[in-house]
Coordinates of C-alpha atoms in Angstrom, one line a residue:
X41 CA -24.2 -27.4 44.6
X42 CA -21.4 -26.0 42.5
X43 CA -21.2 -22.4 41.2
X44 CA -18.5 -20.4 39.4
X45 CA -18.8 -16.6 39.0
X46 CA -16.3 -14.4 37.2
X47 CA -16.0 -11.1 39.0
X48 CA -13.1 -10.0 36.9
X49 CA -11.7 -11.3 33.6
X50 CA -9.4 -8.6 32.2
X51 CA -5.6 -8.7 32.2
X52 CA -3.1 -6.0 33.0
X53 CA -5.5 -3.1 33.5
X54 CA -9.1 -2.7 34.6
X55 CA -11.4 -1.2 32.0
X56 CA -14.9 -1.0 33.5
X57 CA -17.1 0.9 31.0
X58 CA -20.3 0.4 29.1
X59 CA -18.4 -1.1 26.2
X60 CA -17.2 -3.9 28.5
X61 CA -20.4 -4.8 30.3
X62 CA -20.9 -8.1 28.3
X63 CA -17.6 -9.5 29.5
X64 CA -16.7 -7.4 32.5
X65 CA -14.0 -4.8 32.9
X66 CA -12.3 -5.8 36.2
X67 CA -9.1 -7.7 36.5
X68 CA -8.8 -11.4 37.5
X69 CA -11.1 -12.7 40.3
X70 CA -13.1 -15.9 40.1
X71 CA -15.4 -17.2 42.9
X72 CA -16.0 -20.9 43.2
X73 CA -18.8 -22.0 45.6
X74 CA -18.9 -25.8 46.3
X75 CA -20.8 -27.5 49.1
X76 CA -20.8 -24.5 51.4
X77 CA -17.1 -23.7 50.8
X78 CA -16.0 -20.6 49.0
X79 CA -12.8 -20.3 47.1
X80 CA -11.6 -17.0 45.5
X81 CA -9.1 -17.3 42.7
X82 CA -6.9 -14.2 42.5
X83 CA -7.5 -10.7 43.9
X84 CA -7.7 -8.4 40.9
X85 CA -10.1 -5.5 40.9
X86 CA -13.0 -7.9 40.6
X87 CA -12.6 -8.8 44.3
X88 CA -13.9 -5.4 45.3
X89 CA -17.4 -6.2 44.0
X90 CA -17.2 -9.7 45.3
X91 CA -16.5 -8.3 48.7
X92 CA -19.5 -6.0 48.6
X93 CA -21.6 -9.1 47.7
X94 CA -20.1 -11.1 50.5
X95 CA -21.0 -8.5 53.1
X96 CA -24.6 -8.4 51.8
X97 CA -24.8 -12.2 52.1
X98 CA -23.0 -12.4 55.4
X99 CA -20.3 -14.6 54.0
X100 CA -17.5 -14.4 56.6
X101 CA -14.9 -17.0 55.4
X102 CA -13.2 -17.9 52.2
X103 CA -10.0 -19.3 50.9
X104 CA -8.1 -17.1 48.5
X105 CA -5.8 -18.8 46.0
X106 CA -3.3 -16.6 44.2
X107 CA -2.1 -17.9 40.8
X108 CA 0.8 -15.4 40.7
X109 CA 1.8 -12.0 42.0
X110 CA 1.4 -9.8 39.0
X111 CA -0.2 -6.5 39.7
X112 CA -3.5 -7.3 37.9
X113 CA -4.0 -10.4 40.2
X114 CA -3.3 -8.6 43.5
X115 CA -4.3 -5.0 43.1
X116 CA -7.9 -5.4 44.2
X117 CA -6.9 -6.8 47.6
X118 CA -6.5 -3.4 49.4
X119 CA -10.2 -2.7 48.4
X120 CA -11.6 -6.0 49.6
X121 CA -13.9 -4.6 52.3
X122 CA -14.5 -8.0 54.1
X123 CA -10.8 -8.1 55.0
X124 CA -11.3 -5.0 57.1
X125 CA -14.2 -6.6 59.1
X126 CA -13.2 -8.2 62.5
X127 CA -15.8 -11.0 62.1
X128 CA -14.3 -12.4 58.9
X129 CA -11.5 -14.8 58.2
X130 CA -9.5 -15.7 55.1
X131 CA -6.9 -18.2 54.3
X132 CA -4.6 -16.8 51.6
X133 CA -2.4 -19.2 49.6
X134 CA 0.2 -18.9 46.9
X135 CA 2.1 -22.1 46.5
X136 CA 4.5 -20.5 44.0
X137 CA 5.8 -18.2 46.7
X138 CA 6.5 -20.8 49.4
X139 CA 10.3 -20.6 48.9
X140 CA 10.4 -16.9 48.4
X141 CA 9.0 -13.8 50.3
X142 CA 5.5 -15.3 50.7
X143 CA 2.1 -13.9 49.7
X144 CA 1.7 -12.0 53.0
X145 CA 4.8 -9.9 52.2
X146 CA 3.7 -9.4 48.5
X147 CA 0.3 -8.1 49.7
X148 CA 1.8 -6.0 52.5
X149 CA 4.3 -4.4 50.1
X150 CA 1.7 -3.1 47.8
X151 CA -0.2 -1.5 50.7
X152 CA 2.9 0.1 52.2
X153 CA 3.8 3.8 52.1
X154 CA 4.5 5.6 49.8
X155 CA 2.3 3.8 47.3
X156 CA -0.8 3.2 49.4
X157 CA -2.3 5.1 52.4
X158 CA -3.7 2.2 54.4
X159 CA -1.3 -0.5 55.6
X160 CA -2.3 -4.1 55.7
X161 CA -2.2 -4.0 59.5
X162 CA -5.4 -2.0 59.4
X163 CA -7.3 -5.0 58.1
X164 CA -9.4 -6.4 61.0
X165 CA -10.1 -9.8 59.5
X166 CA -8.1 -12.9 60.7
X167 CA -5.8 -13.4 57.8
X168 CA -4.0 -16.8 57.6
X169 CA -1.2 -17.4 55.2

């Protein structure tokens, strides 16, 4: 089976409110389920709700593909609860960053002091880059 779910569709800034229920108020995050595989496109604020759903359904692996490193495509990652679970595993890819700092560094930088209180090293999941 093939399924696509849009967990976040907004750009730049999340705007969850009753006026945005029809089209969603979270920033970019799309889930693609295909033949038992799960691919997550971007980690905007929509990834938070996807993470809650994954925990309820005992989904413990996914590939996360990052289209680019703008804030609205990465700022949900620190709130992705499955990444803090030791029994989960994620492969995170961003081809556009291969010859630069890499996606691991981009995600770690946004979670570093003084801008965020929980460093990426606190995540218990096995994170592959």
